[in-house]
mmCIF file of C-alpha atoms and ligand atoms in Angstrom:
data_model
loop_
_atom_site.group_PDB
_atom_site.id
_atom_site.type_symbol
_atom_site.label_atom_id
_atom_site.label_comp_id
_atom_site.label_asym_id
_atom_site.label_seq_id
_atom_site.Cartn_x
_atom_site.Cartn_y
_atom_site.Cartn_z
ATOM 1 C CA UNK D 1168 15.929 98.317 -3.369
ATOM 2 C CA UNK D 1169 14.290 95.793 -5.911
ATOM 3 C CA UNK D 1170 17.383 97.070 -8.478
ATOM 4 C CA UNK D 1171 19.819 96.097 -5.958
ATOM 5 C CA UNK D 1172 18.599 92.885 -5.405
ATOM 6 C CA UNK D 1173 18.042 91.831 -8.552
ATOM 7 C CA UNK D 1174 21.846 93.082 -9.825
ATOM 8 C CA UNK D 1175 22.692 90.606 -6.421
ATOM 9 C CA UNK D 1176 20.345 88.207 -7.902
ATOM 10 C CA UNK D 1177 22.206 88.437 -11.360
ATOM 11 C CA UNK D 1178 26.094 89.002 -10.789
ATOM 12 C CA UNK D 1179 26.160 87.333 -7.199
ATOM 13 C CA UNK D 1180 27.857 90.605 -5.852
ATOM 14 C CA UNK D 1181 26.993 93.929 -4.452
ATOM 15 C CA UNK D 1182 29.954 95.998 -3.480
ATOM 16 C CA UNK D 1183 30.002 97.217 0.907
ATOM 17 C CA UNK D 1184 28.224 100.646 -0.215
ATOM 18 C CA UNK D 1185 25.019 98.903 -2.027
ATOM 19 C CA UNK D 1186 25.005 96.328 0.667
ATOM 20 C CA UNK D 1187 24.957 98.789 3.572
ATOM 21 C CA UNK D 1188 22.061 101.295 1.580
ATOM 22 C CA UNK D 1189 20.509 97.374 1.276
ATOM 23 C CA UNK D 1190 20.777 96.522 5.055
ATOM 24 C CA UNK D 1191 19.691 100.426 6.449
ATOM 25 C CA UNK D 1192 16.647 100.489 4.074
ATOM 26 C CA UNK D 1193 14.853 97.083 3.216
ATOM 27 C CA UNK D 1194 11.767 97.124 4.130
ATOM 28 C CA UNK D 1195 9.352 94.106 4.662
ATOM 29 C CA UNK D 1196 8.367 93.863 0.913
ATOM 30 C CA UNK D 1197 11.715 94.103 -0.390
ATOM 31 C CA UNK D 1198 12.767 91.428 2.214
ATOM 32 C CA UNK D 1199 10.083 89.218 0.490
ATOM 33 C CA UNK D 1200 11.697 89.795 -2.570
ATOM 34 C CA UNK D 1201 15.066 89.054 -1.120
ATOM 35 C CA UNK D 1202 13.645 85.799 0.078
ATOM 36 C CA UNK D 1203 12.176 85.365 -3.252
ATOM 37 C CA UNK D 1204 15.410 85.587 -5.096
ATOM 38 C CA UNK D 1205 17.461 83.494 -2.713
ATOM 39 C CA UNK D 1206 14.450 80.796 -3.179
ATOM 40 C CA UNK D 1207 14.787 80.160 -7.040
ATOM 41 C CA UNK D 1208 18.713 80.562 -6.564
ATOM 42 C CA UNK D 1209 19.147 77.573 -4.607
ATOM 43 C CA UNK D 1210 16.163 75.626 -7.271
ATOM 44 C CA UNK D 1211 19.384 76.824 -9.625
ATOM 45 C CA UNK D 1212 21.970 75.187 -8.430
ATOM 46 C CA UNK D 1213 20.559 72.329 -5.901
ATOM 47 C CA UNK D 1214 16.689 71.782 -6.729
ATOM 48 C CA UNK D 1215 14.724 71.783 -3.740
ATOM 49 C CA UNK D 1216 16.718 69.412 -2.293
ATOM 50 C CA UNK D 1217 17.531 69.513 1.685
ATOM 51 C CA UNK D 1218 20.537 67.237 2.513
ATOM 52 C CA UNK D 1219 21.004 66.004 6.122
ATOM 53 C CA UNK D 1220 24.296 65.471 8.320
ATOM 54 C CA UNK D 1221 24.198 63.819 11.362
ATOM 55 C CA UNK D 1222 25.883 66.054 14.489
ATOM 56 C CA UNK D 1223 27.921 64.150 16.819
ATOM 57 C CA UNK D 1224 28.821 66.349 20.047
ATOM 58 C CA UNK D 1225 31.585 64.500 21.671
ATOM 59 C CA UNK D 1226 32.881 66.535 24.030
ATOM 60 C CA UNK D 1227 31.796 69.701 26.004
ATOM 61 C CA UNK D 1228 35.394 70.361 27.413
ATOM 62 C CA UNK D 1229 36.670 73.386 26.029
ATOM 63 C CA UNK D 1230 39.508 75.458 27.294
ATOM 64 C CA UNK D 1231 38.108 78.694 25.472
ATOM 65 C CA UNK D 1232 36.049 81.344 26.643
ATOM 66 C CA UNK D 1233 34.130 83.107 24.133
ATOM 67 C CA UNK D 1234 32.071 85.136 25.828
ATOM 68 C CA UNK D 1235 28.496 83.866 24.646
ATOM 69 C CA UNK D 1236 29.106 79.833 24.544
ATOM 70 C CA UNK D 1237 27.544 77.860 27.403
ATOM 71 C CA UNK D 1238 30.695 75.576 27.370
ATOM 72 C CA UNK D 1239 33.213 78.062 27.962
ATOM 73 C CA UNK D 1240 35.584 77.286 30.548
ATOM 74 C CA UNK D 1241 34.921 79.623 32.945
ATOM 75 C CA UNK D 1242 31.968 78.214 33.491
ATOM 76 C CA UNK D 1243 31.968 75.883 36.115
ATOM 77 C CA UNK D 1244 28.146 74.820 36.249
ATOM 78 C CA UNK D 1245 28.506 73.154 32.923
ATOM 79 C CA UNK D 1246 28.769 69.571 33.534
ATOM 80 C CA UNK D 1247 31.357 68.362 31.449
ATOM 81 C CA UNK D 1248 31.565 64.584 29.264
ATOM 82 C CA UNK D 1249 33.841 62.855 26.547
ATOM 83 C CA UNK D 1250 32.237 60.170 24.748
ATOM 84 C CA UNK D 1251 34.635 57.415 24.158
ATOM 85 C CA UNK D 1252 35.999 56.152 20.649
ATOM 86 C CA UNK D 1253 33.936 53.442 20.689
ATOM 87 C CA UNK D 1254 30.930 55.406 21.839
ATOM 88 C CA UNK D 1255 31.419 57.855 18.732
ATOM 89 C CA UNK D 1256 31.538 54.076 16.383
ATOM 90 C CA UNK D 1257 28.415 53.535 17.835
ATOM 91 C CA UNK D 1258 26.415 56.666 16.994
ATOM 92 C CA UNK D 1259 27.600 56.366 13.887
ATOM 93 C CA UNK D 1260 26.307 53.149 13.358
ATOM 94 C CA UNK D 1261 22.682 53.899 14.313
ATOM 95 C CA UNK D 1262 23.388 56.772 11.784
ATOM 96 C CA UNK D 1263 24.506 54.899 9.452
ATOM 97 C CA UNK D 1264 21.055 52.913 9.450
ATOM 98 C CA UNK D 1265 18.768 55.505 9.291
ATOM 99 C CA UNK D 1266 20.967 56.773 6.280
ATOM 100 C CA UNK D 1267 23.187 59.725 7.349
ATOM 101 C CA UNK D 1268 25.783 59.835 5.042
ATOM 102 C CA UNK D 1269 27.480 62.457 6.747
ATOM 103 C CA UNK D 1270 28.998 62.830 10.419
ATOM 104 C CA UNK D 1271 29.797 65.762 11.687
ATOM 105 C CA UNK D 1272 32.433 65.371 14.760
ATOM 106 C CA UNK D 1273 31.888 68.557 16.953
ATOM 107 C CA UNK D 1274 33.370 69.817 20.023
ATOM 108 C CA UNK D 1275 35.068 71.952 22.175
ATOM 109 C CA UNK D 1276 38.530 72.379 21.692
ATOM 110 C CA UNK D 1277 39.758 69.971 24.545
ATOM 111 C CA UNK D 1278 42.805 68.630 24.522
ATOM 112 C CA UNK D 1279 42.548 65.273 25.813
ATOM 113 C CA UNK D 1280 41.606 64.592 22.020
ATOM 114 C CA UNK D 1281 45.351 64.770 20.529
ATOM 115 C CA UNK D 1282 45.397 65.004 17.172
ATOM 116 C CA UNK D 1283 46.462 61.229 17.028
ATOM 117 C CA UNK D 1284 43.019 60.091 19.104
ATOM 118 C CA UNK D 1285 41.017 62.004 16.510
ATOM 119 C CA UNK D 1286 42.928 60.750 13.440
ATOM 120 C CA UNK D 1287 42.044 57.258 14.961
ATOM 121 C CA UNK D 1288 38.384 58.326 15.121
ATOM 122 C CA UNK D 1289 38.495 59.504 11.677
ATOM 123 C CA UNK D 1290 40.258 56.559 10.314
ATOM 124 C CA UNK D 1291 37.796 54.283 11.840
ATOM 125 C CA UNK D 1292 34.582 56.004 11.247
ATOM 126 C CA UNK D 1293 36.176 56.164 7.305
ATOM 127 C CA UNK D 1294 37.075 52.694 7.452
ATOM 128 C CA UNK D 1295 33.432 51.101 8.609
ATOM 129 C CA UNK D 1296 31.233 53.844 6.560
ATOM 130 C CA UNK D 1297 33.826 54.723 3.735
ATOM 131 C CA UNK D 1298 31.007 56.279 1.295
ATOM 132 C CA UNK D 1299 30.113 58.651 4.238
ATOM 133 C CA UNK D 1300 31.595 61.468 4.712
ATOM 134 C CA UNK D 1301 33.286 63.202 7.513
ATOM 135 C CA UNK D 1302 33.479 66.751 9.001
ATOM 136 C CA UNK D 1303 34.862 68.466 11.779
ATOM 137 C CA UNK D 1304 34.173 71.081 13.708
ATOM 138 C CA UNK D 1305 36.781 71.027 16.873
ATOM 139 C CA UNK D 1306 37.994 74.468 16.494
ATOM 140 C CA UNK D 1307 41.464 76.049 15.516
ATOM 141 C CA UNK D 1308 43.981 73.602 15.335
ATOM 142 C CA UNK D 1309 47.667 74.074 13.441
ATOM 143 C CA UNK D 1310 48.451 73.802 9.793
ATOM 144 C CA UNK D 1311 49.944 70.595 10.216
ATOM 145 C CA UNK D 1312 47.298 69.192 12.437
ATOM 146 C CA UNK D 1313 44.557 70.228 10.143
ATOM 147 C CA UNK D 1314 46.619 68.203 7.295
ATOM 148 C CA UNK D 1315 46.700 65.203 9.126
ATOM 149 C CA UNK D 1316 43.210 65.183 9.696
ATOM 150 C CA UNK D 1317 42.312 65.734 5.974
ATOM 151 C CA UNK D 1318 44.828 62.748 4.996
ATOM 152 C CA UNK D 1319 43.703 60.505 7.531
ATOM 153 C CA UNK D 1320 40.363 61.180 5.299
ATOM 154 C CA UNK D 1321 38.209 64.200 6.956
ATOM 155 C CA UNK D 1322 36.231 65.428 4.148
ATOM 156 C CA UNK D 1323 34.790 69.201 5.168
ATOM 157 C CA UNK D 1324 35.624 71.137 8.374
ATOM 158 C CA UNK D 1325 33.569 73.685 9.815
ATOM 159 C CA UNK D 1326 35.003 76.984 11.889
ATOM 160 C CA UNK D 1327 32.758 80.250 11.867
ATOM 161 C CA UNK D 1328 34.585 83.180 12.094
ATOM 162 C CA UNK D 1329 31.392 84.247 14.096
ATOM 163 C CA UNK D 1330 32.481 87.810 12.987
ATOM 164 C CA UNK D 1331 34.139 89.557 10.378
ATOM 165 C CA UNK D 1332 35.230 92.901 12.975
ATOM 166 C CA UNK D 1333 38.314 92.647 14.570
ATOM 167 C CA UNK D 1334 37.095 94.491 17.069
ATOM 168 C CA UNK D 1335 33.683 92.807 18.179
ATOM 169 C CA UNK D 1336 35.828 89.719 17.505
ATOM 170 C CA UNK D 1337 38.082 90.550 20.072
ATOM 171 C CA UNK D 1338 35.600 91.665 23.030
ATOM 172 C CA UNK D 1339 33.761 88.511 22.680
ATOM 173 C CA UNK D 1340 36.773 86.325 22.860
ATOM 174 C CA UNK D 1341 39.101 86.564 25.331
ATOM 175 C CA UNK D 1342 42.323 85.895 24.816
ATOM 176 C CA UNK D 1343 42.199 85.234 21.165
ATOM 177 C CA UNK D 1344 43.523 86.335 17.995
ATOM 178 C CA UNK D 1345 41.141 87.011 15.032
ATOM 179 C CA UNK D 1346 44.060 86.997 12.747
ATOM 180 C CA UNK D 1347 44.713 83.674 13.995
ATOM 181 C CA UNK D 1348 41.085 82.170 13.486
ATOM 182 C CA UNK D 1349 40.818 83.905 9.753
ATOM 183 C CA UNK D 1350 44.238 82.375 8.804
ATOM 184 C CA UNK D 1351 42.868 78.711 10.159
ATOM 185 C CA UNK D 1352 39.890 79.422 7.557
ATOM 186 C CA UNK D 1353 42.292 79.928 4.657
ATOM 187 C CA UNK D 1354 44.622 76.835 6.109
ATOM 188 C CA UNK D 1355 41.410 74.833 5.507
ATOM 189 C CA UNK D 1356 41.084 76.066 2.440
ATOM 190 C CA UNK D 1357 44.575 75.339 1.126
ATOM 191 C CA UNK D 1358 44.799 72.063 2.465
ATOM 192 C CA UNK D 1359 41.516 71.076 0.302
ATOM 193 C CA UNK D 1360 38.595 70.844 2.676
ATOM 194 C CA UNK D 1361 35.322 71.403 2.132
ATOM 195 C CA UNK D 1362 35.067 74.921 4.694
ATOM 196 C CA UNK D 1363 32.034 75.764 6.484
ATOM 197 C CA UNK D 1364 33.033 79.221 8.083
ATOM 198 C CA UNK D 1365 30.011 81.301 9.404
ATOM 199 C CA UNK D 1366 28.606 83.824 11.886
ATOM 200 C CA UNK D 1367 25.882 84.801 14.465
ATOM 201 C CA UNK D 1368 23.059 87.155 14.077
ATOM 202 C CA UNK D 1369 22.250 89.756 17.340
ATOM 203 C CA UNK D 1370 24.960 89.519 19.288
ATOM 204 C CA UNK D 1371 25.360 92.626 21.393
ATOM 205 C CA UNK D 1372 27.638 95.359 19.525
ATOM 206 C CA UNK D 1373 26.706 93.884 16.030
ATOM 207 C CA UNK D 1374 25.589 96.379 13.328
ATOM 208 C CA UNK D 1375 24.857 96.551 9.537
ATOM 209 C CA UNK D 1376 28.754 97.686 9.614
ATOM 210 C CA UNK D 1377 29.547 93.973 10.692
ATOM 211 C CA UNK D 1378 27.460 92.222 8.423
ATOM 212 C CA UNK D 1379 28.988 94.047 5.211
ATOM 213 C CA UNK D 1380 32.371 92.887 6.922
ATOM 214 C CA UNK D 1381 31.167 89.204 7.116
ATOM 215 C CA UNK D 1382 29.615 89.157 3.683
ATOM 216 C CA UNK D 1383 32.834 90.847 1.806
ATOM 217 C CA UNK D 1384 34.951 87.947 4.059
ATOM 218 C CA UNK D 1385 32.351 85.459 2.965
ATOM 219 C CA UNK D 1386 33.030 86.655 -0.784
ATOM 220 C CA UNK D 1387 36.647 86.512 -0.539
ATOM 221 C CA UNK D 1388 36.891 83.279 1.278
ATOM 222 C CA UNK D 1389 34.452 81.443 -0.924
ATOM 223 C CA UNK D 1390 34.130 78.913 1.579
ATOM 224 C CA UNK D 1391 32.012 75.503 0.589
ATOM 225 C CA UNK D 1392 29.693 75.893 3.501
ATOM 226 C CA UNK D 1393 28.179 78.726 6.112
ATOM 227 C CA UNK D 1394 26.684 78.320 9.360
ATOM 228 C CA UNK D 1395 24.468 81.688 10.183
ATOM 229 C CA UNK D 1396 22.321 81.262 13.732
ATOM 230 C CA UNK D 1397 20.849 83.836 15.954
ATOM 231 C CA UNK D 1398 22.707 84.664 19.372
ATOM 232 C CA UNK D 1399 20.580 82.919 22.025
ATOM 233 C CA UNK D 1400 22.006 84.085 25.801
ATOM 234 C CA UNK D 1401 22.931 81.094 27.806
ATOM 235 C CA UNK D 1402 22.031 81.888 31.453
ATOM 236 C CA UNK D 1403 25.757 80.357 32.704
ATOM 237 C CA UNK D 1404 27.634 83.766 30.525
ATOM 238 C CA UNK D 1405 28.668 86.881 30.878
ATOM 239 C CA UNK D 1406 25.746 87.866 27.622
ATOM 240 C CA UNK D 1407 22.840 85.921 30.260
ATOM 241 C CA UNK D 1408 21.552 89.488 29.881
ATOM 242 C CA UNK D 1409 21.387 90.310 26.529
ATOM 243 C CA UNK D 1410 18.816 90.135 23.629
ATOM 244 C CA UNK D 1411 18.653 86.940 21.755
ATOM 245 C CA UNK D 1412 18.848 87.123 17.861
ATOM 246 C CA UNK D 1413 15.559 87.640 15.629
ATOM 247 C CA UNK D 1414 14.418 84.946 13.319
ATOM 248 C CA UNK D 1415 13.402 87.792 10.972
ATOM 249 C CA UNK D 1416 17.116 89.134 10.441
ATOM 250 C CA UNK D 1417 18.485 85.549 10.455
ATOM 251 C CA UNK D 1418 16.271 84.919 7.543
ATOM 252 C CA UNK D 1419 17.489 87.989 6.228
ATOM 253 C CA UNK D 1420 21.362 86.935 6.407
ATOM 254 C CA UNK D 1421 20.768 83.393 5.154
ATOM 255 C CA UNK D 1422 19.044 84.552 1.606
ATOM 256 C CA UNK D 1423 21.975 87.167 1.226
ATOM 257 C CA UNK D 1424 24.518 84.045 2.012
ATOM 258 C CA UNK D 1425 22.348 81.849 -0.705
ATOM 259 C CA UNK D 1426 22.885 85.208 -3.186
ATOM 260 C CA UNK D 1427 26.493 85.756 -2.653
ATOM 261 C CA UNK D 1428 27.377 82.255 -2.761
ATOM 262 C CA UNK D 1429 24.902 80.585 -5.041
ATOM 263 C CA UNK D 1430 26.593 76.907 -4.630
ATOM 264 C CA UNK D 1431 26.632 76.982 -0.844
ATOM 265 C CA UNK D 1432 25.555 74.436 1.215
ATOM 266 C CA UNK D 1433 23.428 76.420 4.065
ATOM 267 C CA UNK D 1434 22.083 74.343 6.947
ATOM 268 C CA UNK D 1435 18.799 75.800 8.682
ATOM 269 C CA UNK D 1436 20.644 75.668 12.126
ATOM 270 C CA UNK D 1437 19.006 74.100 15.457
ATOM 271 C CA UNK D 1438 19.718 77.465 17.050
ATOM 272 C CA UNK D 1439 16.961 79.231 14.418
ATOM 273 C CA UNK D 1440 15.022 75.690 15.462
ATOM 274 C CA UNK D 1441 15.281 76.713 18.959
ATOM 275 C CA UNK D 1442 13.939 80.326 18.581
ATOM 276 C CA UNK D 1443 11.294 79.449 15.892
ATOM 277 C CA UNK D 1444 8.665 76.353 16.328
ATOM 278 C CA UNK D 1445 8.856 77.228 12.078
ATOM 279 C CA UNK D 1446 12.260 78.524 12.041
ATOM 280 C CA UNK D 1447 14.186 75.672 10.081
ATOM 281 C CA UNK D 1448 10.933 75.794 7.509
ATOM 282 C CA UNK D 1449 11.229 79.670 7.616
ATOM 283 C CA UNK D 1450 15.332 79.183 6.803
ATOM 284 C CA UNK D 1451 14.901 76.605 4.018
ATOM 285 C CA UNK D 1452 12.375 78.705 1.792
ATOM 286 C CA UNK D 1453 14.690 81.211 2.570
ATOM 287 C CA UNK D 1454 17.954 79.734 0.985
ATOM 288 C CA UNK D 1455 19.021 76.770 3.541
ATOM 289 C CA UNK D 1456 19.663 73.535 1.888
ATOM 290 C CA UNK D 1457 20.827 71.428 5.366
ATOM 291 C CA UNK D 1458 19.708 70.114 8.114
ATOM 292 C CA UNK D 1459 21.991 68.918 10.700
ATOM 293 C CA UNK D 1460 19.930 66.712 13.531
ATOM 294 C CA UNK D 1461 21.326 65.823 16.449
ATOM 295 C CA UNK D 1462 22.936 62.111 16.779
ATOM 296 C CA UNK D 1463 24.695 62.513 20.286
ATOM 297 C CA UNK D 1464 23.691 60.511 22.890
ATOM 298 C CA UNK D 1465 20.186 61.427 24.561
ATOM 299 C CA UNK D 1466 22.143 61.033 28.288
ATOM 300 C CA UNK D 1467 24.509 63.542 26.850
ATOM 301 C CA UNK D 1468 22.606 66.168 24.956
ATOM 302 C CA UNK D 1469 21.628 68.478 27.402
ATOM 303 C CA UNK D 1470 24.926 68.959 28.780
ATOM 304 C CA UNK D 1471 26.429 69.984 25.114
ATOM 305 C CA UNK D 1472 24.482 73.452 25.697
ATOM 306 C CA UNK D 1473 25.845 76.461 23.940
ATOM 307 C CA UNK D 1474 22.798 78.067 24.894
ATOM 308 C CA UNK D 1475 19.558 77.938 26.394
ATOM 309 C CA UNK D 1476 16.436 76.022 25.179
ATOM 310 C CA UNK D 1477 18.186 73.768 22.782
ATOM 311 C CA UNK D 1478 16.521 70.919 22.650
ATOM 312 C CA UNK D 1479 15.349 67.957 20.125
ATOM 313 C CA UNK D 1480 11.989 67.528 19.211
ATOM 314 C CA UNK D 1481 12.392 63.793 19.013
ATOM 315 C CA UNK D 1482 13.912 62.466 22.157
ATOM 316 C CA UNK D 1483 15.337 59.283 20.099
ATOM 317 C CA UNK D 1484 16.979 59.740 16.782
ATOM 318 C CA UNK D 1485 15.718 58.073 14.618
ATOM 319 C CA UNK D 1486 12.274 59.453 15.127
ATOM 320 C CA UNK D 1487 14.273 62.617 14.947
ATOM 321 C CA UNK D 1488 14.985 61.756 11.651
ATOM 322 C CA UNK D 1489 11.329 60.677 10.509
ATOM 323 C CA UNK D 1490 9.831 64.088 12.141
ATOM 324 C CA UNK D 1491 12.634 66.674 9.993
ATOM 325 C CA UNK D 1492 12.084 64.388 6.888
ATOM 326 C CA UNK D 1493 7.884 65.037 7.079
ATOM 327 C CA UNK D 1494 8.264 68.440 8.276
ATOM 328 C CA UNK D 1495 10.844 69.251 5.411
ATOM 329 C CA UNK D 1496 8.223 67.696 2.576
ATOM 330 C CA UNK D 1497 5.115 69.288 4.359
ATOM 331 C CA UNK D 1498 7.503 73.132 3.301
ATOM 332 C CA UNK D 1499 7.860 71.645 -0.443
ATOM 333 C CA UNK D 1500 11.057 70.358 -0.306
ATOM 334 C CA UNK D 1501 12.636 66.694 -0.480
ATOM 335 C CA UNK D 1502 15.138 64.500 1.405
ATOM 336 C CA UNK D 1503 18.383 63.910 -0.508
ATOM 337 C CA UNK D 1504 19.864 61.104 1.573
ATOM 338 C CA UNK D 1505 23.306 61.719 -0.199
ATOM 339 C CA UNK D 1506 26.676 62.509 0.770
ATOM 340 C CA UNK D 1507 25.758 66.011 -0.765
ATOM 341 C CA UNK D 1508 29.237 67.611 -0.917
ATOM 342 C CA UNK D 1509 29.629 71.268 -2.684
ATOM 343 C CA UNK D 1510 29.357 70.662 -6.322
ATOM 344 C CA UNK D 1511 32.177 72.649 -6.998
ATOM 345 C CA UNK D 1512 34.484 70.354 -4.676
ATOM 346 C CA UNK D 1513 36.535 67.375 -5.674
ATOM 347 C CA UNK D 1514 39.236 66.008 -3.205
ATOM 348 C CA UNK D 1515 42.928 66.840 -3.760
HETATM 349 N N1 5AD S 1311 23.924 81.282 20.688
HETATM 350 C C1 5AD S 1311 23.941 80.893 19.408
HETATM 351 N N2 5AD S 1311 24.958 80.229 18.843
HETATM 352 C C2 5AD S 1311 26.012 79.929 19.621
HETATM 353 N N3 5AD S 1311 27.162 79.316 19.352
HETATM 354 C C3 5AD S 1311 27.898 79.255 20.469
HETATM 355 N N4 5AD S 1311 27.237 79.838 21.476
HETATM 356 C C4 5AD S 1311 26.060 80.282 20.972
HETATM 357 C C5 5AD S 1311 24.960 81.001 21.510
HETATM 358 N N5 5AD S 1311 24.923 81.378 22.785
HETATM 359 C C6 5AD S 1311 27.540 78.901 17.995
HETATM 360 C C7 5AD S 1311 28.881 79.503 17.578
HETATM 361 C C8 5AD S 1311 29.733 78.278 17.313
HETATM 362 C C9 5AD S 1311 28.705 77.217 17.027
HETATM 363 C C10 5AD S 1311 29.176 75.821 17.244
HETATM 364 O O1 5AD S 1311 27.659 77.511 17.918
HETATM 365 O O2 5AD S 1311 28.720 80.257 16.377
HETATM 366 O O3 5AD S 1311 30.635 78.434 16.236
HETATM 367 FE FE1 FES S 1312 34.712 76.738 23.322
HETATM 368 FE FE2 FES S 1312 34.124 79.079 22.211
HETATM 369 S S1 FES S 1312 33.793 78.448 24.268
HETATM 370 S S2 FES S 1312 35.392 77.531 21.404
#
């Protein structure tokens, strides 16, 4: 195992076979290793750095229904909210003084947002906090909508693929094309975003099969960001049921993500937060160079649930935002308060 690691380690590729013998056979000490390796990458190419966005969930409406997400639409004990234009101008603001330099605009895809309400969002957030930058996560959206965005000055967008098999793809969302979600990646892409695509770890009918699928997509797409969280049922689905995701194999994808992709920017996600009291500590020495704290609302945050148990630590941001920044220097790492785009990005 330690030979295959190390030739990931060097060359930043394994081909599917190694991968797979990889997945099947690592044991705890080679995952140490793995961790290891994925550690002094990202001292490589970012330092020990940990940049921060600030996560702005603005609506709940969505008119999807993947199977796992607490938001779906079928689900009619969600209790749904919009925040308001100026609402969003006003998180942003308090971010903006406790130094987030980055606002990330999520939510489901609901249409009551046209694409010319967000370009006025964007345009307004861009024109108040113009060295900040903006990123979007409201799901798959046309070519030309997409472009609009990014000229009306969105900076990075993020859309997991949440799997790489057509076929798990398919049974967890209804009524969707995967062909149609992998070509809004490379839309992104083309249109000169900063991408953030992404996937979950232990959803039901996943397999070391899948993940070599994600990771070859994740090679191929070379996107400038990737989201990895563990499946965590939400009690309102259809997967109330099932298993949640292990912080252990989380770990596990994040420090192959950090190998494959060496200049990534890797957030240690609230959902590994949620499963771990150590989890985002756990996913930083493990690769993960974000963290992505909640900004939305306190009367709104506990509707925007995409599963159960998410929750803040601090019920206020901005001690939010004093609590991650000790907590990230007690696990050795520092604060960088900067935009912190993908050093391999410029704008087109
Ligand atoms: N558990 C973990 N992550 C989830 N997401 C949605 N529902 C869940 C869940 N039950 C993730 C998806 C989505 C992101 C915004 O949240 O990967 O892309
Ligand atoms: Fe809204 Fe998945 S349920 S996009």
């Amino acid at each position: 195992m330690r030979k295959l690691i190390n030739k990931l380690y060097k060359e930043n590729y394994i081909d599917e076979i190694e991968l797979l013998e990889l997945l099947y056979n690592l044991n705890e000490n080679d995952a140490t290793y793995l961790i290891e390796k994925a550690h002094e990458t990202m001292l490589k190419t970012y330092g020990n750095r940990v940049f921060m966005r600030g996560l702005i969930e603005f609506t709940n409406y969505c008119k999807r229904n993947c199977v796992y997400c607490g938001i779906r639409a079928a689900n009619k004990k969600a209790d749904r909210y919009r925040l308001s234009i100026d609402e969003i101008l006003e998180v942003c603001k308090e971010g903006d003084r406790l130094g987030y330099k980055t606002f990330v605009l999520q939510g489901g895809e609901d249409e009551f947002y046209t694409d010319d309400k967000i370009v006025e969002i964007i345009t307004e957030i861009k024109r108040k906090f113009p060295y900040s930058a903006v990123t979007l996560s409201i799901g798959e959206k046309s070519y030309d909508s997409y472009k609009k965005f990014y000229d009306a000055g969105a900076d990075r967008y993020l859309l997991r693929h949440e799997t790489a098999s057509k076929e798990l793809y398919e049974k967890l969302h209804p009524n969707a094309s995967f062909e149609n979600r992998i070509q809004c990646l490379w839309n992104l892409k083309e249109i000169g975003y900063q991408v953030g695509a992404g996937f979950m770890v232990g959803l039901p009918g996943q397999s070391n099969e899948t993940f070599v699928k994600d990771f070859m997509f994740l090679k191929e797409l070379e996107p400038e960001m990737v989201g990895i969280g563990p499946f965590i049922p939400h009690k309102d689905t259809p997967l109330a049921d099932k298993e949640r995701g292990t912080t252990y194999n989380t770990i596990i994808m994040l420090a192959l993500t950090r190998l494959f992709l060496p200049y990534v920017l890797l957030p240690a996600t609230t959902a590994l937060g949620t499963i771990d009291p150590l989890g985002r500590e756990k996913g930083l020495k493990a690769g993960a160079n974000v963290v992505m704290p909640n900004l939305s609302p306190v009367s709104v945050r506990e509707k925007y649930s995409l599963y159960d148990g998410k929750i803040c630590t601090g019920d206020e941001s901005a001690q939010c935002r004093k609590c991650i920044e000790n907590r990230i220097n007690k696990a050795g790492f520092v604060l960088d308060l900067s935009r912190g785009d993908n050093l391999n990005w410029k704008r087109k």
